[in-house]
CSV table of C-alpha atoms in Angstrom, one decimal:
chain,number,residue,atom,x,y,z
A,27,UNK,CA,0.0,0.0,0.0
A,28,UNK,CA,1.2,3.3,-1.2
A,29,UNK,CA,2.0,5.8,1.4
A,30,UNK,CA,-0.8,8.6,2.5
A,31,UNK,CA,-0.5,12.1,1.5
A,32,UNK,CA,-2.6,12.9,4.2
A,33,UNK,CA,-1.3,11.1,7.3
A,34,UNK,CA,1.7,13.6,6.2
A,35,UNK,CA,-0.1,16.3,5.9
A,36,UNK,CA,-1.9,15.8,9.1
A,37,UNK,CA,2.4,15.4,11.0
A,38,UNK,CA,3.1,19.0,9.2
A,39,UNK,CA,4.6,21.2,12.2
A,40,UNK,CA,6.9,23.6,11.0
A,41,UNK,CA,8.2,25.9,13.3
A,42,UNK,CA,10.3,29.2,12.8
A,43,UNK,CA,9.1,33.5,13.2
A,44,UNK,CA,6.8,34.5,10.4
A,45,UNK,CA,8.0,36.5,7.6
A,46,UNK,CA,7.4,38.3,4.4
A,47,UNK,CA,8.0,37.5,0.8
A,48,UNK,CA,7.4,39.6,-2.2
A,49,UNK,CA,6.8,37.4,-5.0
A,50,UNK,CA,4.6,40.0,-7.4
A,51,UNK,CA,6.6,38.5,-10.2
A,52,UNK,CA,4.7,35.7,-10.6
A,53,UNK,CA,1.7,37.7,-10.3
A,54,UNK,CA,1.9,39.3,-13.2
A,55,UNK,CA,3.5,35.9,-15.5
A,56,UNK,CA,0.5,33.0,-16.8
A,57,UNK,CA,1.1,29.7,-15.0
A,58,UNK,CA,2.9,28.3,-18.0
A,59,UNK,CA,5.8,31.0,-17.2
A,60,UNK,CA,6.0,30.4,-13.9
A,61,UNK,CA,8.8,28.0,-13.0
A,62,UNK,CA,8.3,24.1,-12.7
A,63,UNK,CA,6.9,23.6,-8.8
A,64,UNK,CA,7.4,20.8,-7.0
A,65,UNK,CA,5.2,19.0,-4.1
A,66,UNK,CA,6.3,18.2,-0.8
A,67,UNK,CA,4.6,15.0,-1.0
A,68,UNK,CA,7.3,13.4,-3.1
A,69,UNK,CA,10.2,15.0,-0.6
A,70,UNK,CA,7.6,13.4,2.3
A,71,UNK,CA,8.3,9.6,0.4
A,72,UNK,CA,12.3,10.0,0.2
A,73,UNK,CA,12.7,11.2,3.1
A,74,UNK,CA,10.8,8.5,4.7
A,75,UNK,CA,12.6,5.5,2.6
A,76,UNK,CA,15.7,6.9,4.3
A,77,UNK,CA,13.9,7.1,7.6
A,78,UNK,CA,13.9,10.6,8.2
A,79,UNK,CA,11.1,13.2,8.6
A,80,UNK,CA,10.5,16.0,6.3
A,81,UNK,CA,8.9,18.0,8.8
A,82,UNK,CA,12.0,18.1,11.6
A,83,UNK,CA,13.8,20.8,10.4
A,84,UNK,CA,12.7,22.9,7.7
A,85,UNK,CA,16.2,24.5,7.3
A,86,UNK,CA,17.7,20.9,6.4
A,87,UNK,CA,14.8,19.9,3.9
A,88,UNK,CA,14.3,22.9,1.7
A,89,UNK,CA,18.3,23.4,1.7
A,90,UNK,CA,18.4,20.1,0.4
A,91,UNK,CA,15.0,20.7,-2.1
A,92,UNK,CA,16.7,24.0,-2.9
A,93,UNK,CA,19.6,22.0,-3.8
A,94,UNK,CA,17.7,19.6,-6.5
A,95,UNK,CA,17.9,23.2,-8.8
A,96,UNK,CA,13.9,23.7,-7.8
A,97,UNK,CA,12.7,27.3,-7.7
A,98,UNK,CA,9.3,26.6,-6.7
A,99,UNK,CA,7.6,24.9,-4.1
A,100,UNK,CA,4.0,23.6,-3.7
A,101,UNK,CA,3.3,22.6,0.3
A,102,UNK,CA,0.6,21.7,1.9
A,103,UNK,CA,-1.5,23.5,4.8
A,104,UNK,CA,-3.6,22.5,7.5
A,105,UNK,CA,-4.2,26.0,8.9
A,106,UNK,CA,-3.2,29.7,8.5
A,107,UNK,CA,-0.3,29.5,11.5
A,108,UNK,CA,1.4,27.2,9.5
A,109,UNK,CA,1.7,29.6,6.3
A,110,UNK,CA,4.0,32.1,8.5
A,111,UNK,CA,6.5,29.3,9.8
A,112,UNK,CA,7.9,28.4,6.6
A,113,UNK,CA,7.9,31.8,4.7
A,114,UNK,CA,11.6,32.9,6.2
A,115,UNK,CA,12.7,29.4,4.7
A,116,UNK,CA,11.4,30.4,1.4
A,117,UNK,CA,13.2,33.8,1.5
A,118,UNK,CA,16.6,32.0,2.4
A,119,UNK,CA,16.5,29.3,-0.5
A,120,UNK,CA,15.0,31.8,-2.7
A,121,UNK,CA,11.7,29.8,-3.6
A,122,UNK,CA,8.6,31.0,-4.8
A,123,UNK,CA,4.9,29.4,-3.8
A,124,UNK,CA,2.8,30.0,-6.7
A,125,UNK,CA,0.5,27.2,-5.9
A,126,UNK,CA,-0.1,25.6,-2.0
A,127,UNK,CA,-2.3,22.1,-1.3
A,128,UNK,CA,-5.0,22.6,1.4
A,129,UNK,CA,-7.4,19.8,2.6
A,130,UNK,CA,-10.5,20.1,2.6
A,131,UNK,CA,-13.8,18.8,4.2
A,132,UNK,CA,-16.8,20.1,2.1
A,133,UNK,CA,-19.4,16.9,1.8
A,134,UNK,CA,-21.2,18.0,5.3
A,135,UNK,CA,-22.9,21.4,5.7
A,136,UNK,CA,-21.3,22.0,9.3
A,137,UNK,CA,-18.1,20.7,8.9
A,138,UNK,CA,-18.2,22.5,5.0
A,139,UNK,CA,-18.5,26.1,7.2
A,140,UNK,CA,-15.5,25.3,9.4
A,141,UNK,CA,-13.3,24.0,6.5
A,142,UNK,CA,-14.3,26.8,4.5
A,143,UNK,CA,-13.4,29.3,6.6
A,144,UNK,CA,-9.9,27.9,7.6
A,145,UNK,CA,-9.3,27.7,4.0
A,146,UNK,CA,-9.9,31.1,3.5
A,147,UNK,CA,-8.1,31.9,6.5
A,148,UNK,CA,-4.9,30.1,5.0
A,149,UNK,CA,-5.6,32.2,1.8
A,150,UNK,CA,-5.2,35.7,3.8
A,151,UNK,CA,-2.4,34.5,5.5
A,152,UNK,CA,-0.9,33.6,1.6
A,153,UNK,CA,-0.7,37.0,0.4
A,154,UNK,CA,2.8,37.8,1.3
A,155,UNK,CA,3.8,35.3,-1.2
A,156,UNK,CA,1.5,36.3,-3.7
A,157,UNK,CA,0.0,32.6,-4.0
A,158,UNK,CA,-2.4,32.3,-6.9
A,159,UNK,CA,-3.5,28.5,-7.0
A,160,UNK,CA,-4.8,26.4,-4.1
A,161,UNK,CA,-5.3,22.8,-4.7
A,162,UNK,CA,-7.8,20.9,-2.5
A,163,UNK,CA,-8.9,17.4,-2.6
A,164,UNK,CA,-11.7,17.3,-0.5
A,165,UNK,CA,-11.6,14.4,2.0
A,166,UNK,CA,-13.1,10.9,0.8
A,167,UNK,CA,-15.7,9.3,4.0
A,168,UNK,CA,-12.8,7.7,5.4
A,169,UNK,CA,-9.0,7.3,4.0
A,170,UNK,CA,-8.3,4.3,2.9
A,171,UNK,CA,-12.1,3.3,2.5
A,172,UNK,CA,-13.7,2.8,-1.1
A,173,UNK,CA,-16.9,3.7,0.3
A,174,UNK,CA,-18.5,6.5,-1.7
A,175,UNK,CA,-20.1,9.8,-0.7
A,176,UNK,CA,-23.9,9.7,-1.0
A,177,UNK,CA,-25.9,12.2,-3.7
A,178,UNK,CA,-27.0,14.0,-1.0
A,179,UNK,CA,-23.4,14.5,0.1
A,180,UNK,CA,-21.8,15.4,-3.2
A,181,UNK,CA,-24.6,18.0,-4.0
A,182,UNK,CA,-23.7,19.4,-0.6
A,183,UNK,CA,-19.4,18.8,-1.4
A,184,UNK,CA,-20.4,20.7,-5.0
A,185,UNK,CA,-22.3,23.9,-3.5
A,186,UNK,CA,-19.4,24.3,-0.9
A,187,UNK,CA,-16.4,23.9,-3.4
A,188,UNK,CA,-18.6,26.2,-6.0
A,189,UNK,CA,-18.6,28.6,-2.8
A,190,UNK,CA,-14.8,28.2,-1.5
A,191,UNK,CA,-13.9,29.0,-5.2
A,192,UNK,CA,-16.3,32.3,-5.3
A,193,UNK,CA,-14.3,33.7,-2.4
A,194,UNK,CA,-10.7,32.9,-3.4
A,195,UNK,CA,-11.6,34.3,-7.0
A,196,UNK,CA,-12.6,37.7,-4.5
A,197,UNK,CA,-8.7,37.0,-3.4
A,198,UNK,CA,-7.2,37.3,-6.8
A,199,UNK,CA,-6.5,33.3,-6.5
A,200,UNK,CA,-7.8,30.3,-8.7
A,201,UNK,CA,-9.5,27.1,-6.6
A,202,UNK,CA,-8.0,23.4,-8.3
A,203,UNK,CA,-10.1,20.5,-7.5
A,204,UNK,CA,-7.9,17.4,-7.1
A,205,UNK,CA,-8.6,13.7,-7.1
A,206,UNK,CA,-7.1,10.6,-6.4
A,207,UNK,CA,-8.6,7.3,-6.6
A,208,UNK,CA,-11.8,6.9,-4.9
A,209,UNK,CA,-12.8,9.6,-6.4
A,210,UNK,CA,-13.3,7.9,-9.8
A,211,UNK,CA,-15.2,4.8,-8.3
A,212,UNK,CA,-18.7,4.2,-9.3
A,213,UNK,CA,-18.9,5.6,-12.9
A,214,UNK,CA,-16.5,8.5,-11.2
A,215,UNK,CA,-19.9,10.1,-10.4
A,216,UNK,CA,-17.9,12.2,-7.3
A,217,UNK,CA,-15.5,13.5,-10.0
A,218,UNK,CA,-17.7,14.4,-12.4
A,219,UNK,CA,-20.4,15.8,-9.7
A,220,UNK,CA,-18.1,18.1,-8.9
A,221,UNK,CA,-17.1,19.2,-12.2
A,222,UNK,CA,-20.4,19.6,-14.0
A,223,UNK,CA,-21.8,21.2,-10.9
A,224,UNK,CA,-19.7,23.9,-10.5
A,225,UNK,CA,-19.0,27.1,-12.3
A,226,UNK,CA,-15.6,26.9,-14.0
A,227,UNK,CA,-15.2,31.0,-13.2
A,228,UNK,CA,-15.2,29.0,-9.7
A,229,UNK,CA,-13.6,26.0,-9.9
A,230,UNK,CA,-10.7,24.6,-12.4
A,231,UNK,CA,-8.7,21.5,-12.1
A,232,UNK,CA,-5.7,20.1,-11.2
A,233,UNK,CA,-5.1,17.4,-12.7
A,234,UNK,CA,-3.3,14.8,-10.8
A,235,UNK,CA,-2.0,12.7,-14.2
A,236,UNK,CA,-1.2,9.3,-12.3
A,237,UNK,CA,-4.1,9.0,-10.1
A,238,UNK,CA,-6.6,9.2,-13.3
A,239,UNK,CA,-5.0,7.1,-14.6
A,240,UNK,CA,-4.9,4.4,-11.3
A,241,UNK,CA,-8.0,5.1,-10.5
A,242,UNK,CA,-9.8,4.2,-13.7
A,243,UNK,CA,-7.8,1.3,-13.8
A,244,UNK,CA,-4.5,2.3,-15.2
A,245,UNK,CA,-6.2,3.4,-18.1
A,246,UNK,CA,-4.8,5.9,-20.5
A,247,UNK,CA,-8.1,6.1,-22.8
A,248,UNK,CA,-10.1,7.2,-19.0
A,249,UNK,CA,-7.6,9.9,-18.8
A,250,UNK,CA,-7.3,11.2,-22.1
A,251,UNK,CA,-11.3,11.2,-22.1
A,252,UNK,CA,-11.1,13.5,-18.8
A,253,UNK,CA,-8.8,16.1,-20.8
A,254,UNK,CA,-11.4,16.0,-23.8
A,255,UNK,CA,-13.9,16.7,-21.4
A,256,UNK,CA,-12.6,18.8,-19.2
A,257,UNK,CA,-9.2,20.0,-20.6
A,258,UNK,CA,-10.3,23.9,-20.3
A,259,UNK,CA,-10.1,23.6,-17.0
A,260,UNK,CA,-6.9,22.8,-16.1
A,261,UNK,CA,-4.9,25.1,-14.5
A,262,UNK,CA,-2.4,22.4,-12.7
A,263,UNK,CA,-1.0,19.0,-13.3
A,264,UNK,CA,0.3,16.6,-10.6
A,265,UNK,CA,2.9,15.0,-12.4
A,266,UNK,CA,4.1,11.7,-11.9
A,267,UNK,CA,5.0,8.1,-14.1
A,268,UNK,CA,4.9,5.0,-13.6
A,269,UNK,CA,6.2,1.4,-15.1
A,270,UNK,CA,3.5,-1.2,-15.8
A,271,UNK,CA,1.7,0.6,-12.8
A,272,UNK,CA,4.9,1.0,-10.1
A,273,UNK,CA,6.0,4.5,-9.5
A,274,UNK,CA,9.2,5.3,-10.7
A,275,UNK,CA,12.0,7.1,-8.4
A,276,UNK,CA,11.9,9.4,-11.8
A,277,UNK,CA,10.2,11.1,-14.1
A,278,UNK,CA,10.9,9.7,-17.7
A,279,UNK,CA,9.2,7.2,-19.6
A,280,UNK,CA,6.5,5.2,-18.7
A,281,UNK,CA,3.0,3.9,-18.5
A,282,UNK,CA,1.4,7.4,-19.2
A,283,UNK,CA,2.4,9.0,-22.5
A,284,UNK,CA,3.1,13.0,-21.4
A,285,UNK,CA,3.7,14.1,-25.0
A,286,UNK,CA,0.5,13.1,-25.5
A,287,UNK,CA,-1.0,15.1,-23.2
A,288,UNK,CA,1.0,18.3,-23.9
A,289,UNK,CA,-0.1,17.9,-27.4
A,290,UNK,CA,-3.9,17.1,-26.3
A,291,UNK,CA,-3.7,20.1,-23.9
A,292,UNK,CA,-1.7,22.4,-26.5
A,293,UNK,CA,-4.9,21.8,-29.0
A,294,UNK,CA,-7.1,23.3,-26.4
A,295,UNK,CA,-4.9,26.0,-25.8
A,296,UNK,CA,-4.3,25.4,-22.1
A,297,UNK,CA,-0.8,25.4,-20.8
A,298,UNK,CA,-1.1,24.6,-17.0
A,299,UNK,CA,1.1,25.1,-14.0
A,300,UNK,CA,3.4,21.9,-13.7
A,301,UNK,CA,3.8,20.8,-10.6
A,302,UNK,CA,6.6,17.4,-10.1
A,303,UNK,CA,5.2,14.9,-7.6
A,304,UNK,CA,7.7,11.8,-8.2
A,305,UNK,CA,6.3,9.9,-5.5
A,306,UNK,CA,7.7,6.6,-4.0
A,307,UNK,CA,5.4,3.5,-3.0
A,308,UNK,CA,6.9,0.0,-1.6
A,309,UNK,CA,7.6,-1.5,-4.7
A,310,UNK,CA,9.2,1.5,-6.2
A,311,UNK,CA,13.5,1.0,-7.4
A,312,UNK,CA,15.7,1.8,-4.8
A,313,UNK,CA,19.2,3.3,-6.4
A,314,UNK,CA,19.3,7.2,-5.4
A,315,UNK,CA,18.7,10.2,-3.1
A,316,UNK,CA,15.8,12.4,-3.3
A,317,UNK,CA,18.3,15.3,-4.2
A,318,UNK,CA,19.7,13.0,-7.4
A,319,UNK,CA,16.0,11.9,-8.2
A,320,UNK,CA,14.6,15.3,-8.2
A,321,UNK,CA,17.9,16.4,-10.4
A,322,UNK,CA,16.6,14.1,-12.7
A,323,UNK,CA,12.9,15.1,-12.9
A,324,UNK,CA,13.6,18.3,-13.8
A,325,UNK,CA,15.7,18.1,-16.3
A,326,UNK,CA,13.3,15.2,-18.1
A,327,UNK,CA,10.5,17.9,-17.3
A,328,UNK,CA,12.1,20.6,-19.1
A,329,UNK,CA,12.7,18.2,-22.2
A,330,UNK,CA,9.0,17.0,-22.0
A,331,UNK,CA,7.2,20.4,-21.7
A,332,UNK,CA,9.9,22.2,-23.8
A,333,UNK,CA,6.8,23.7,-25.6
A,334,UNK,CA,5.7,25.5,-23.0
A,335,UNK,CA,8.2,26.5,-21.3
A,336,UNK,CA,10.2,28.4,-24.0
């Protein structure tokens, strides 16, 4: 079993004074100009292959992402307090935050308030860094569970993502649904729910490439159908590849054809933020660091979406 993006999530604890970045440059560029981002999720994997913990020290793990030639970095938030402890660590490495991953809770009217308003909370507290995407996934009934959300539920999830993304559109900043598997269970009525029943002046997409594709069953045809469908709404991908289904310690060639999909999404005229999240799972090869991986993801991302990034 692959490891949890949010058990990680849930451990974040950084801890340092609270600063203040000025980042108006990327403002002002499209998300294809900005530079390539990565997630902490895939440090989160390395880190714990080597058994160490990518929250102890912030100095030690963004000198060492800093060190992978990244410029960008996409964390993830549980509440606004968090947002001023790792700003001074993105002045000293000289990162920018264009785009930040925030959980969600939205499938319950109650709980929707509360997790609305620390979202928005986190989004106030983003402005130093001039943040313009935030990626939620809105939580499943239970992690780890492929028990699915009623209708009544998802109408409920739909209205409060719909509203989430009216008030950080008020902020100057774009709201990405994002999905991983369970999402796309039972004629993928959750992901399509939320899609169809949203405004897209609301809500755009981030799409997470390898989880489509798991979660319809390793199927490139399911994925390539969810760009025809919903390709105008991408503002993000979650990039990650795989070898007859096993993440990869890099980003190269693989199960899921990328050129593909730049061409698909160049056709539509969409040229999204790209965000690197070369995750590890058991079964993934063991024969470098993250620093060395992450080395190599960029340079194979730079060859792979050449076309946007000129």
């Amino acid at each position: 079993m692959s490891l949890n993006r949010r058990i990680f999530v849930k451990s974040l604890a950084l801890t340092a004074g609270s600063g203040m970045l000025d980042f108006n440059n990327i403002g002002q560029m499209t998300p294809s100009a900005w530079p390539i981002s990565c997630n902490q999720y895939s440090w989160i994997t390395f880190f714990a292959r080597e058994g160490r913990n990518w929250n102890t020290d912030p100095d030690i793990s963004l000198g060492e992402f800093a060190s992978a030639g990244l410029t960008a970095y996409e964390p993830a938030f549980n509440n606004a307090e968090e947002v001023g402890k790792i700003l001074p660590y993105l002045k000293k490495y000289n990162l920018s935050m264009p785009s930040v991953y925030v959980n969600s809770s939205l499938h319950q009217k109650e709980e929707a308030t509360r997790s609305i308003r620390s979202l928005l909370a986190i989004a106030d507290a983003l402005k130093p860094a001039n943040t313009k995407i935030i990626v939620t996934n809105p939580n499943p009934l239970k992690w780890g569970s492929d028990k699915i959300k009623s209708d009544e539920e998802l109408a409920v999830q739909a209205q409060s993502l719909d509203q989430l993304g009216a008030e950080l559109k008020k902020r100057g900043m774009k709201l990405a649904y994002h999905t991983h598997d369970v999402e796309l269970k039972a004629a993928a009525r959750e992901f399509h729910h939320m899609l169809l029943a949203t405004d897209p002046k609301n809500v755009s997409l981030c799409l997470d490439v390898h989880w489509v594709y798991r979660g319809s069953g390793n199927s490139q045809i399911a994925l390539f159908d969810i760009v025809k469908l919903y390709g105008k709404r991408i503002v993000e991908l979650h990039i990650r590849q795989s070898k007859d289904g096993i993440w990869q310690e890099t980003f190269g060639d693989g199960d899921i054809d990328y050129p593909r999909l730049v061409s698909a999404l160049s056709a539509l005229h969409v040229k999204p933020h790209l965000v690197l999240e070369q995750c590890l799972e058991k079964t993934s090869p063991k024969t470098m660091n993250g620093v060395e991986a992450h080395k190599a993801d960029l340079a194979m991302a730079h060859k792979v979406f050449a076309k946007w990034l000129s």
